[in-house]
PDB file of C-alpha atoms in Angstrom:
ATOM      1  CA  UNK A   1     -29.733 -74.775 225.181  1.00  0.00           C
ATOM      2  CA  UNK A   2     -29.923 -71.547 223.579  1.00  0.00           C
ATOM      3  CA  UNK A   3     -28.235 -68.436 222.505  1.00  0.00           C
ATOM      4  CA  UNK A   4     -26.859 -66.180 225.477  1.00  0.00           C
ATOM      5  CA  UNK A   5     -26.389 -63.482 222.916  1.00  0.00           C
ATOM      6  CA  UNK A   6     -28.538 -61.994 219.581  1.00  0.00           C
ATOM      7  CA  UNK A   7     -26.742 -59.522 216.878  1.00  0.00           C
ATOM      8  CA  UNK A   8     -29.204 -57.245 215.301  1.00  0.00           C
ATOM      9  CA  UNK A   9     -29.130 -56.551 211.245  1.00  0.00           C
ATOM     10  CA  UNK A  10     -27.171 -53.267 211.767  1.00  0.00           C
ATOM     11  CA  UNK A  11     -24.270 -54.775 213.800  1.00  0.00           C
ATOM     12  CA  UNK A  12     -23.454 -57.920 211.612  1.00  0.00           C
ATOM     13  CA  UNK A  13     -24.007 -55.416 208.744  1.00  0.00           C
ATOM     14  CA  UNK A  14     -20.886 -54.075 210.639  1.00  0.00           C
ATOM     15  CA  UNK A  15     -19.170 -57.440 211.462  1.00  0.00           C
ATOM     16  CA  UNK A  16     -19.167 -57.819 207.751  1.00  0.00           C
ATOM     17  CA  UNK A  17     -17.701 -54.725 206.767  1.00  0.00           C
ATOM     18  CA  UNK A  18     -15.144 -55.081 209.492  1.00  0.00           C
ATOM     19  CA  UNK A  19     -14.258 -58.858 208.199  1.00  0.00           C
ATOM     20  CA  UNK A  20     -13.899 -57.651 205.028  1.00  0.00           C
ATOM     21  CA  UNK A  21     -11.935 -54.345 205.699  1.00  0.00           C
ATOM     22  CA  UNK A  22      -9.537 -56.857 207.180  1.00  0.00           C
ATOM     23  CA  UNK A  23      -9.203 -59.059 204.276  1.00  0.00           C
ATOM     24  CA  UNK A  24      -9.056 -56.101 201.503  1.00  0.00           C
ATOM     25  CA  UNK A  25      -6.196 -54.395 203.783  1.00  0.00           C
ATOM     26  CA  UNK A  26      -4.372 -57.519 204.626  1.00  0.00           C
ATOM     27  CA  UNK A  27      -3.901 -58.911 200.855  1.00  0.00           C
ATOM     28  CA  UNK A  28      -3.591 -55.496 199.508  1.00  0.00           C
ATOM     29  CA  UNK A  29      -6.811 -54.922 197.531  1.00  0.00           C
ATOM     30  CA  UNK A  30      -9.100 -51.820 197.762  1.00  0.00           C
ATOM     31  CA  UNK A  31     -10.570 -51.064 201.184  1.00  0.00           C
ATOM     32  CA  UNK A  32     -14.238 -51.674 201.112  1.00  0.00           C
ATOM     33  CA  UNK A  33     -14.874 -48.327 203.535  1.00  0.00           C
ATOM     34  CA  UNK A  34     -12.528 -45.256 203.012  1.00  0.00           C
ATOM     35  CA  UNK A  35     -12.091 -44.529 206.810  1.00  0.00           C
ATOM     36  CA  UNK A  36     -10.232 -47.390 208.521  1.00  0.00           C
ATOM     37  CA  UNK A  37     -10.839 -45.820 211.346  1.00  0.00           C
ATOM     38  CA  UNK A  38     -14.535 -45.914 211.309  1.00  0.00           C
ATOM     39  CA  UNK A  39     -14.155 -49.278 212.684  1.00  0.00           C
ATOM     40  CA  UNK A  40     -13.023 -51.352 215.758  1.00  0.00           C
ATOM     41  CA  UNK A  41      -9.521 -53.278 215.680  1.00  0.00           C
ATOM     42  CA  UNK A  42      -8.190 -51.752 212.339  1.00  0.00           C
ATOM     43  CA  UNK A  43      -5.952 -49.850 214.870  1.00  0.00           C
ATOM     44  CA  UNK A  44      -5.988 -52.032 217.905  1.00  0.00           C
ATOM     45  CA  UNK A  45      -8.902 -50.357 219.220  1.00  0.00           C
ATOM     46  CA  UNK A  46     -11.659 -51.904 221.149  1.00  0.00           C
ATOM     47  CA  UNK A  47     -14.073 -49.506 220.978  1.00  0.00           C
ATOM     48  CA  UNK A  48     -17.368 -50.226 219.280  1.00  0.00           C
ATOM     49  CA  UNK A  49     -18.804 -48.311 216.813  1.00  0.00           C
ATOM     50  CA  UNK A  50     -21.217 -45.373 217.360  1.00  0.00           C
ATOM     51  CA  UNK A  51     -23.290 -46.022 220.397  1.00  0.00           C
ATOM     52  CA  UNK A  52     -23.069 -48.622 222.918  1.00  0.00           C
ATOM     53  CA  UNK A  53     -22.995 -52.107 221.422  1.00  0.00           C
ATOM     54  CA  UNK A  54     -22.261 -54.543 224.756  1.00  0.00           C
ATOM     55  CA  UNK A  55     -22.235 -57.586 221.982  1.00  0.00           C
ATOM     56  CA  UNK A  56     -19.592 -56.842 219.973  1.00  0.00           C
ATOM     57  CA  UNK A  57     -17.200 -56.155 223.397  1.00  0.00           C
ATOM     58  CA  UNK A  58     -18.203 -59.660 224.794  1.00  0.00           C
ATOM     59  CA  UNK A  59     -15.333 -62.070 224.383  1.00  0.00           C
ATOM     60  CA  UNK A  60     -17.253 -64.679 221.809  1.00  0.00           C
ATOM     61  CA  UNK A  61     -15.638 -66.836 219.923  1.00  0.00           C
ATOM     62  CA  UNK A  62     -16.220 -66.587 215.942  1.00  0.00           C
ATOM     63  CA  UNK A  63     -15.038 -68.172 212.712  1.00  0.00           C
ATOM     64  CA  UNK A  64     -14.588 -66.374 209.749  1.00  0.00           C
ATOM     65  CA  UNK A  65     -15.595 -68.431 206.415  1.00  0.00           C
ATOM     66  CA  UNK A  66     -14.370 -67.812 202.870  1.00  0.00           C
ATOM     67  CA  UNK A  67     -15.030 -69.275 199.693  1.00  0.00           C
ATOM     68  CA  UNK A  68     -14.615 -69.063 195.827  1.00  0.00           C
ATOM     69  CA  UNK A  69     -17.249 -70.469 193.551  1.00  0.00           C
ATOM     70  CA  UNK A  70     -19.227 -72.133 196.221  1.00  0.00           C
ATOM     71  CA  UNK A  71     -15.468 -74.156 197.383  1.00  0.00           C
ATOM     72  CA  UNK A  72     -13.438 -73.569 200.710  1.00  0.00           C
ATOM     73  CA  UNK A  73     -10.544 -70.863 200.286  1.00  0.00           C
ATOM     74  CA  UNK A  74     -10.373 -70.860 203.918  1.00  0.00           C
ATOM     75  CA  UNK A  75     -11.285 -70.930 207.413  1.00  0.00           C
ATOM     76  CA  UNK A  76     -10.118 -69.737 210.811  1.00  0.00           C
ATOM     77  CA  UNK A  77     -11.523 -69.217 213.914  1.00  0.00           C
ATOM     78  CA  UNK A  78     -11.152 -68.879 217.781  1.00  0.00           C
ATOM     79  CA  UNK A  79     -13.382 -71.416 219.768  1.00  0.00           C
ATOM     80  CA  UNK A  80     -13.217 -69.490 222.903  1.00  0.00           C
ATOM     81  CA  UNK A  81     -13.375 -65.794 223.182  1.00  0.00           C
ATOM     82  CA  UNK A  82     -10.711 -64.178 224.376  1.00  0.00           C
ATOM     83  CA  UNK A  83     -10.859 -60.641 223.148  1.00  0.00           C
ATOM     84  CA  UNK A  84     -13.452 -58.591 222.213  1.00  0.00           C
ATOM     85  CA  UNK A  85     -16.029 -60.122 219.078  1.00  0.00           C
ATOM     86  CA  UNK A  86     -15.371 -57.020 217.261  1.00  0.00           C
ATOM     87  CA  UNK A  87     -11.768 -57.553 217.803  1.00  0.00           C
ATOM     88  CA  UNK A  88     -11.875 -61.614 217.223  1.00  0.00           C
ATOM     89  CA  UNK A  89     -13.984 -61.240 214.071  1.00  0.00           C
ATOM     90  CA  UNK A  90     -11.055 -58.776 212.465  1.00  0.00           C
ATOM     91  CA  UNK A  91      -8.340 -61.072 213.267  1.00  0.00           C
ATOM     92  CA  UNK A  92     -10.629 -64.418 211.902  1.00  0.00           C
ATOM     93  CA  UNK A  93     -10.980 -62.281 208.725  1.00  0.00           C
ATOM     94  CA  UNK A  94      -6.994 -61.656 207.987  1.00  0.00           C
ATOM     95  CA  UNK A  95      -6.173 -65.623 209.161  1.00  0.00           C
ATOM     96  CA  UNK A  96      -8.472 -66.931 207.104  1.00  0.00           C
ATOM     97  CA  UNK A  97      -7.452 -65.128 203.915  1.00  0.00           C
ATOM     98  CA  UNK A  98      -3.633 -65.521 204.949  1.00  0.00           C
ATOM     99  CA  UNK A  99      -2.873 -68.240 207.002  1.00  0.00           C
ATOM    100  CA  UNK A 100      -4.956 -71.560 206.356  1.00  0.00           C
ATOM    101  CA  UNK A 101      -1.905 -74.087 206.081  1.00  0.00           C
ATOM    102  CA  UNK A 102      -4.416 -76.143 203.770  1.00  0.00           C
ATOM    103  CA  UNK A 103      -4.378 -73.068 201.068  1.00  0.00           C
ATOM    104  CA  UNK A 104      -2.311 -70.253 199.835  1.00  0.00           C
ATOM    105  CA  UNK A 105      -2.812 -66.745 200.833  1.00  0.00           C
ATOM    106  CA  UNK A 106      -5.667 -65.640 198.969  1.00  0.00           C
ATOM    107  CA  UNK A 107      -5.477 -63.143 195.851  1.00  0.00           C
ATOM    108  CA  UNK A 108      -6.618 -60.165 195.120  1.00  0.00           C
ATOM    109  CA  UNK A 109      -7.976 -61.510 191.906  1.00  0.00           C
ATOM    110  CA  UNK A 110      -9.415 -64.743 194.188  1.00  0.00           C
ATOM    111  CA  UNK A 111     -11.011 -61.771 196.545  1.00  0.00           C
ATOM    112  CA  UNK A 112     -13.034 -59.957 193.852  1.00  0.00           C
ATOM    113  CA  UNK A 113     -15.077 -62.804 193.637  1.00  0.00           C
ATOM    114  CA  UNK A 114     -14.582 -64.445 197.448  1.00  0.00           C
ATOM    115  CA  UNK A 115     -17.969 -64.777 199.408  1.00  0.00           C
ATOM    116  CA  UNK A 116     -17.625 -64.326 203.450  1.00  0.00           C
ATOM    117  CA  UNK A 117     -19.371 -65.982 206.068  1.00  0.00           C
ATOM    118  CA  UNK A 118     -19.302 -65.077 210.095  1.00  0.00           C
ATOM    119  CA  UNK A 119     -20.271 -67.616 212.768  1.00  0.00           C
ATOM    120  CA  UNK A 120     -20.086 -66.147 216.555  1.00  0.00           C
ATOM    121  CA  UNK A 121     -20.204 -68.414 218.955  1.00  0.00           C
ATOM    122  CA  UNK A 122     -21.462 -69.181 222.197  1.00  0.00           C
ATOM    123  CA  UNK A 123     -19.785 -70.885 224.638  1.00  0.00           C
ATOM    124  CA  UNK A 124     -18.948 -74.625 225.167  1.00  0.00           C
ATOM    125  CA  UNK A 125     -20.619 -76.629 227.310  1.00  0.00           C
ATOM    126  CA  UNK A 126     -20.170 -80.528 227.434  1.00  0.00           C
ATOM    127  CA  UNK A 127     -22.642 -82.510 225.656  1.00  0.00           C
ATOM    128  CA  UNK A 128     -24.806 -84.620 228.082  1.00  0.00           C
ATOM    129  CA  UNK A 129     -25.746 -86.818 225.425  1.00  0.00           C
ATOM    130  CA  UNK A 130     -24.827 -87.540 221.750  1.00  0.00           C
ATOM    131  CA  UNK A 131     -27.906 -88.558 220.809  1.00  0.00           C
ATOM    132  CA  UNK A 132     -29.659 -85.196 222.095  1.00  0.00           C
ATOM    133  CA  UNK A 133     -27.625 -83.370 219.104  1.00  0.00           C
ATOM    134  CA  UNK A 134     -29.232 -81.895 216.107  1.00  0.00           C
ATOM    135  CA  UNK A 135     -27.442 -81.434 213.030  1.00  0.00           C
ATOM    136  CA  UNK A 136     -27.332 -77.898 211.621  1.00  0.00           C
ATOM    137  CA  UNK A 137     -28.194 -76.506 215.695  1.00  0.00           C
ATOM    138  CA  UNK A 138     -25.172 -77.538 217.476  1.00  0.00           C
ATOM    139  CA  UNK A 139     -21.365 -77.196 216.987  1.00  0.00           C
ATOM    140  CA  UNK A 140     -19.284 -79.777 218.110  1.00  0.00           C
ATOM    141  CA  UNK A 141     -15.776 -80.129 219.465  1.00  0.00           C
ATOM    142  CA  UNK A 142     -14.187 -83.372 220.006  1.00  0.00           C
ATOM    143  CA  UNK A 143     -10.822 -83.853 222.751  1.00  0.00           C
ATOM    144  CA  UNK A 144      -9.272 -87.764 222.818  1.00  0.00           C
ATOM    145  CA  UNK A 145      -5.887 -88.150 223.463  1.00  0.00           C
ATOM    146  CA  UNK A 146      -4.119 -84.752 223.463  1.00  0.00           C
ATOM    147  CA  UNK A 147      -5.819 -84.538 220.233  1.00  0.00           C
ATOM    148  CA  UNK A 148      -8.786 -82.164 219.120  1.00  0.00           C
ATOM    149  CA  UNK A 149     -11.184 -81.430 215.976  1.00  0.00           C
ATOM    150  CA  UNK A 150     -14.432 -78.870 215.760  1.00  0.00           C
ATOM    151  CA  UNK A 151     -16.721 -78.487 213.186  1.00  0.00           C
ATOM    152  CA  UNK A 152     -19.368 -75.100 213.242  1.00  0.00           C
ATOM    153  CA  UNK A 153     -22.983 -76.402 213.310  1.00  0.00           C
ATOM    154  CA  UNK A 154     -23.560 -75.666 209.304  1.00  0.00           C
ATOM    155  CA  UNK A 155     -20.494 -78.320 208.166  1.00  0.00           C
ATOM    156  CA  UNK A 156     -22.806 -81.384 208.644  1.00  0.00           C
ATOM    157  CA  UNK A 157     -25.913 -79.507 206.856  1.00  0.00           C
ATOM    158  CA  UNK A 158     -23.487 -78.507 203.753  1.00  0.00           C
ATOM    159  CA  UNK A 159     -22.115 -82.284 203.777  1.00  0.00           C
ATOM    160  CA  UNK A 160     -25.041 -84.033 204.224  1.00  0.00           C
ATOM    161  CA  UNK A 161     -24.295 -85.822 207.132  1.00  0.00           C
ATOM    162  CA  UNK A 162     -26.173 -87.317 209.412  1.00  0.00           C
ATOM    163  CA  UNK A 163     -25.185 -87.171 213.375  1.00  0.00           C
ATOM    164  CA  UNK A 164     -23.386 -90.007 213.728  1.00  0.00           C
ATOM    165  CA  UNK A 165     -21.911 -89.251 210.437  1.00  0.00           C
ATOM    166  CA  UNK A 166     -20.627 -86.012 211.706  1.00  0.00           C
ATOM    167  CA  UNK A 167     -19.543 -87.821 214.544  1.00  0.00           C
ATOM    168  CA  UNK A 168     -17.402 -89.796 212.716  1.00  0.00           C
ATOM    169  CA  UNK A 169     -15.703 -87.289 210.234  1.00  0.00           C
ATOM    170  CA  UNK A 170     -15.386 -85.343 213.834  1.00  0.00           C
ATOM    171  CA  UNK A 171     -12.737 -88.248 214.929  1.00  0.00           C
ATOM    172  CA  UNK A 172     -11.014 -87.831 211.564  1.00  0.00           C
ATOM    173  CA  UNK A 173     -10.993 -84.110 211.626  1.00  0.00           C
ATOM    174  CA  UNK A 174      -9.080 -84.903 215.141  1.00  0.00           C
ATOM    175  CA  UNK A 175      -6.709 -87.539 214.333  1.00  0.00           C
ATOM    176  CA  UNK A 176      -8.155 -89.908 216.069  1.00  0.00           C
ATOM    177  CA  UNK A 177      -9.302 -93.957 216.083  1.00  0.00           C
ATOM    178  CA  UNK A 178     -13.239 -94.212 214.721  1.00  0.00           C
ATOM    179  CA  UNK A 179     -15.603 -94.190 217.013  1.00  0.00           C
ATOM    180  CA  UNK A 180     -13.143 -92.363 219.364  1.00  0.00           C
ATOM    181  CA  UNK A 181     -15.960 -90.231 220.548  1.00  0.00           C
ATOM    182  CA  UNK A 182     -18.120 -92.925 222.113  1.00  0.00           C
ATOM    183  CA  UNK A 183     -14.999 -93.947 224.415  1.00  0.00           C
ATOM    184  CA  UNK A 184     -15.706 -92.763 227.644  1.00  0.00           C
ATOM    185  CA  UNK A 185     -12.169 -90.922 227.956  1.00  0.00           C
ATOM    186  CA  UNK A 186     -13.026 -88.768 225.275  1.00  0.00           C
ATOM    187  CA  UNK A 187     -14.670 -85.520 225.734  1.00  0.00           C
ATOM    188  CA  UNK A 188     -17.387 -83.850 223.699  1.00  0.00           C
ATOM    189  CA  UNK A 189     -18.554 -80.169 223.872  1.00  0.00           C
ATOM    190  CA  UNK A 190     -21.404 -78.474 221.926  1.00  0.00           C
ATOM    191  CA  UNK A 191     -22.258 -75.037 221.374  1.00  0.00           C
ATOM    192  CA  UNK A 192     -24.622 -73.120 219.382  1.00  0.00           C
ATOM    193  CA  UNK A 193     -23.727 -70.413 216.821  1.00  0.00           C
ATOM    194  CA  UNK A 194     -24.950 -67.301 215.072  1.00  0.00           C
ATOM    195  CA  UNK A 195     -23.611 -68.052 211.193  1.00  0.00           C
ATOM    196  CA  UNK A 196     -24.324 -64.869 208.849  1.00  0.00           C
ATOM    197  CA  UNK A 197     -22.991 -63.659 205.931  1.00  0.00           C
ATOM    198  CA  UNK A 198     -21.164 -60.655 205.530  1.00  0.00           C
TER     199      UNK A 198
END
Protein backbone atom coordinates (compact mmCIF):
# COMPACT_ATOMS: atom_id res chain seq x y z
CA UNK A 1 0.00 0.00 0.00
CA UNK A 2 1.17 3.24 -1.08
CA UNK A 3 0.40 6.65 -2.27
CA UNK A 4 -1.41 6.82 -5.81
CA UNK A 5 -0.66 10.49 -5.77
CA UNK A 6 2.58 12.97 -4.62
CA UNK A 7 2.08 16.99 -4.19
CA UNK A 8 5.23 18.82 -4.88
CA UNK A 9 6.46 21.89 -2.43
CA UNK A 10 4.99 24.51 -4.85
CA UNK A 11 1.42 23.08 -4.97
CA UNK A 12 0.78 22.49 -1.15
CA UNK A 13 2.54 25.89 -0.87
CA UNK A 14 -0.74 26.64 -2.82
CA UNK A 15 -3.14 24.28 -0.92
CA UNK A 16 -2.12 26.35 2.01
CA UNK A 17 -2.71 29.63 0.75
CA UNK A 18 -5.97 28.47 -0.70
CA UNK A 19 -7.04 26.89 2.92
CA UNK A 20 -6.26 29.86 4.41
CA UNK A 21 -7.77 32.40 1.86
CA UNK A 22 -10.87 30.45 2.78
CA UNK A 23 -10.69 30.82 6.41
CA UNK A 24 -9.54 34.71 6.39
CA UNK A 25 -12.63 35.39 3.88
CA UNK A 26 -15.10 33.23 5.61
CA UNK A 27 -14.66 34.77 9.33
CA UNK A 28 -14.01 38.13 7.99
CA UNK A 29 -10.30 38.77 8.67
CA UNK A 30 -7.71 40.09 6.14
CA UNK A 31 -7.20 38.01 3.00
CA UNK A 32 -3.82 36.45 3.08
CA UNK A 33 -3.39 37.10 -1.02
CA UNK A 34 -4.95 40.35 -2.51
CA UNK A 35 -6.36 38.61 -5.69
CA UNK A 36 -9.08 36.09 -4.76
CA UNK A 37 -9.08 35.23 -7.94
CA UNK A 38 -5.60 34.02 -8.24
CA UNK A 39 -6.90 30.89 -6.88
CA UNK A 40 -9.20 27.84 -7.54
CA UNK A 41 -12.79 27.64 -5.79
CA UNK A 42 -12.82 31.24 -4.30
CA UNK A 43 -15.37 31.71 -7.19
CA UNK A 44 -16.57 28.24 -7.88
CA UNK A 45 -13.94 27.67 -10.28
CA UNK A 46 -12.16 24.48 -10.90
CA UNK A 47 -9.44 25.53 -12.67
CA UNK A 48 -5.96 25.04 -11.31
CA UNK A 49 -3.57 27.50 -11.00
CA UNK A 50 -0.98 28.47 -13.67
CA UNK A 51 -0.02 25.44 -15.62
CA UNK A 52 -1.39 22.08 -15.63
CA UNK A 53 -1.59 20.57 -12.15
CA UNK A 54 -3.65 16.98 -12.80
CA UNK A 55 -3.35 16.58 -8.71
CA UNK A 56 -5.13 19.21 -7.50
CA UNK A 57 -8.28 18.30 -10.18
CA UNK A 58 -8.31 14.61 -8.88
CA UNK A 59 -11.28 14.08 -6.63
CA UNK A 60 -9.14 13.24 -3.19
CA UNK A 61 -10.46 13.41 -0.18
CA UNK A 62 -8.71 15.91 2.45
CA UNK A 63 -9.13 17.20 5.99
CA UNK A 64 -8.40 20.48 6.93
CA UNK A 65 -6.81 20.81 10.63
CA UNK A 66 -6.82 23.87 12.89
CA UNK A 67 -5.51 24.62 16.11
CA UNK A 68 -4.73 27.34 18.79
CA UNK A 69 -1.81 26.94 21.11
CA UNK A 70 -1.00 23.45 20.12
CA UNK A 71 -5.21 22.48 21.07
CA UNK A 72 -8.00 21.44 18.49
CA UNK A 73 -10.17 24.55 17.25
CA UNK A 74 -11.39 22.32 14.65
CA UNK A 75 -11.56 19.77 12.09
CA UNK A 76 -13.47 18.85 8.95
CA UNK A 77 -12.97 16.82 6.21
CA UNK A 78 -14.39 14.74 3.24
CA UNK A 79 -13.28 10.98 3.31
CA UNK A 80 -14.04 10.42 -0.25
CA UNK A 81 -13.38 12.82 -3.00
CA UNK A 82 -15.98 14.05 -4.69
CA UNK A 83 -14.91 17.29 -6.25
CA UNK A 84 -11.86 18.51 -7.26
CA UNK A 85 -8.76 18.58 -4.23
CA UNK A 86 -8.35 22.13 -4.98
CA UNK A 87 -11.99 22.56 -4.62
CA UNK A 88 -12.37 20.01 -1.43
CA UNK A 89 -9.40 21.59 0.36
CA UNK A 90 -11.29 25.28 0.13
CA UNK A 91 -14.46 24.01 1.42
CA UNK A 92 -12.44 21.77 4.46
CA UNK A 93 -10.84 25.17 5.24
CA UNK A 94 -14.28 27.35 5.76
CA UNK A 95 -16.04 24.06 7.73
CA UNK A 96 -13.48 23.70 9.86
CA UNK A 97 -13.21 27.31 11.02
CA UNK A 98 -17.18 27.59 10.95
CA UNK A 99 -18.94 24.61 11.42
CA UNK A 100 -17.32 22.00 13.95
CA UNK A 101 -20.52 21.35 16.20
CA UNK A 102 -17.81 20.55 19.01
CA UNK A 103 -16.56 24.45 18.85
CA UNK A 104 -17.69 27.88 18.02
CA UNK A 105 -16.95 29.57 14.84
CA UNK A 106 -13.53 30.63 15.12
CA UNK A 107 -12.39 34.42 15.67
CA UNK A 108 -10.62 36.63 14.03
CA UNK A 109 -8.62 37.27 17.12
CA UNK A 110 -8.46 33.09 17.55
CA UNK A 111 -7.16 33.20 13.64
CA UNK A 112 -4.17 35.54 14.12
CA UNK A 113 -2.64 33.01 16.01
CA UNK A 114 -4.49 29.60 14.45
CA UNK A 115 -1.93 27.06 12.91
CA UNK A 116 -3.36 24.94 9.73
CA UNK A 117 -2.75 21.56 8.80
CA UNK A 118 -3.85 19.69 5.29
CA UNK A 119 -4.13 15.90 5.01
CA UNK A 120 -5.17 14.61 1.30
CA UNK A 121 -6.13 11.45 1.12
CA UNK A 122 -6.02 8.47 -0.82
CA UNK A 123 -8.59 6.26 -1.23
CA UNK A 124 -10.14 3.54 1.05
CA UNK A 125 -9.51 0.24 0.71
CA UNK A 126 -10.60 -2.46 3.34
CA UNK A 127 -8.07 -3.53 5.72
CA UNK A 128 -7.08 -7.24 5.19
CA UNK A 129 -5.78 -7.42 8.52
CA UNK A 130 -5.68 -5.33 11.75
CA UNK A 131 -2.67 -6.43 12.80
CA UNK A 132 -0.85 -5.42 9.38
CA UNK A 133 -1.60 -1.59 10.50
CA UNK A 134 1.03 0.83 11.47
CA UNK A 135 0.32 3.66 13.55
CA UNK A 136 1.20 7.09 12.15
CA UNK A 137 1.05 5.24 8.17
CA UNK A 138 -2.49 4.34 7.92
CA UNK A 139 -5.88 6.10 8.44
CA UNK A 140 -8.59 4.23 9.62
CA UNK A 141 -12.35 4.24 9.26
CA UNK A 142 -14.53 2.10 11.27
CA UNK A 143 -18.58 1.10 9.98
CA UNK A 144 -20.69 -1.23 12.78
CA UNK A 145 -24.13 -0.83 12.94
CA UNK A 146 -25.25 2.14 10.79
CA UNK A 147 -22.67 3.79 12.79
CA UNK A 148 -19.16 5.23 11.65
CA UNK A 149 -15.86 6.97 13.15
CA UNK A 150 -12.32 7.89 11.20
CA UNK A 151 -9.35 9.06 12.55
CA UNK A 152 -6.33 10.58 9.90
CA UNK A 153 -3.15 8.47 10.37
CA UNK A 154 -1.31 11.33 12.68
CA UNK A 155 -4.30 11.14 15.65
CA UNK A 156 -2.76 7.93 17.16
CA UNK A 157 1.00 9.41 16.83
CA UNK A 158 -0.22 12.84 18.63
CA UNK A 159 -2.13 10.58 21.36
CA UNK A 160 0.22 8.13 21.93
CA UNK A 161 -1.63 5.27 21.14
CA UNK A 162 -0.77 2.18 20.33
CA UNK A 163 -2.83 0.10 17.48
CA UNK A 164 -5.09 -1.57 19.37
CA UNK A 165 -5.40 1.51 21.37
CA UNK A 166 -6.45 3.42 18.37
CA UNK A 167 -8.60 0.69 17.69
CA UNK A 168 -10.40 1.12 20.58
CA UNK A 169 -10.87 5.00 20.83
CA UNK A 170 -11.91 4.21 16.93
CA UNK A 171 -15.19 2.30 18.42
CA UNK A 172 -15.77 5.27 20.74
CA UNK A 173 -15.20 7.87 18.14
CA UNK A 174 -18.16 5.70 16.36
CA UNK A 175 -20.59 5.09 19.00
CA UNK A 176 -20.11 1.86 19.22
CA UNK A 177 -19.69 -1.38 21.87
CA UNK A 178 -15.62 -1.95 22.61
CA UNK A 179 -14.06 -4.13 20.70
CA UNK A 180 -16.77 -3.54 18.01
CA UNK A 181 -14.12 -3.67 15.40
CA UNK A 182 -12.98 -7.25 15.90
CA UNK A 183 -16.76 -8.43 15.27
CA UNK A 184 -16.85 -9.85 12.06
CA UNK A 185 -19.98 -7.62 10.95
CA UNK A 186 -18.03 -4.68 11.31
CA UNK A 187 -16.09 -3.19 8.57
CA UNK A 188 -12.67 -1.58 8.60
CA UNK A 189 -11.02 0.55 5.83
CA UNK A 190 -7.49 2.07 5.76
CA UNK A 191 -5.97 4.59 3.71
CA UNK A 192 -2.85 6.45 3.57
CA UNK A 193 -2.51 10.26 3.65
CA UNK A 194 -0.34 13.18 2.64
CA UNK A 195 -0.59 15.52 6.09
CA UNK A 196 1.28 19.03 5.52
CA UNK A 197 1.08 22.15 6.92
CA UNK A 198 -0.04 25.11 5.34
Amino acid sequence: MALSFTLSAAERAWLGRLARQSIALAIGGSPVLPEVSDFAGAAGSREAPAGEHPVLRRPLGAFVTITCNGALRGCIGAIVGRAPLAETVWRMARAAALEDPRFPPLTVREWEQAALEISVLDELAPCPDPARIEVGRHGLVLQYGGRSGVFLPQVPVEQGWDRETCLEHLCAKAGVPHGAWRRPEARLFWYEALVFPA
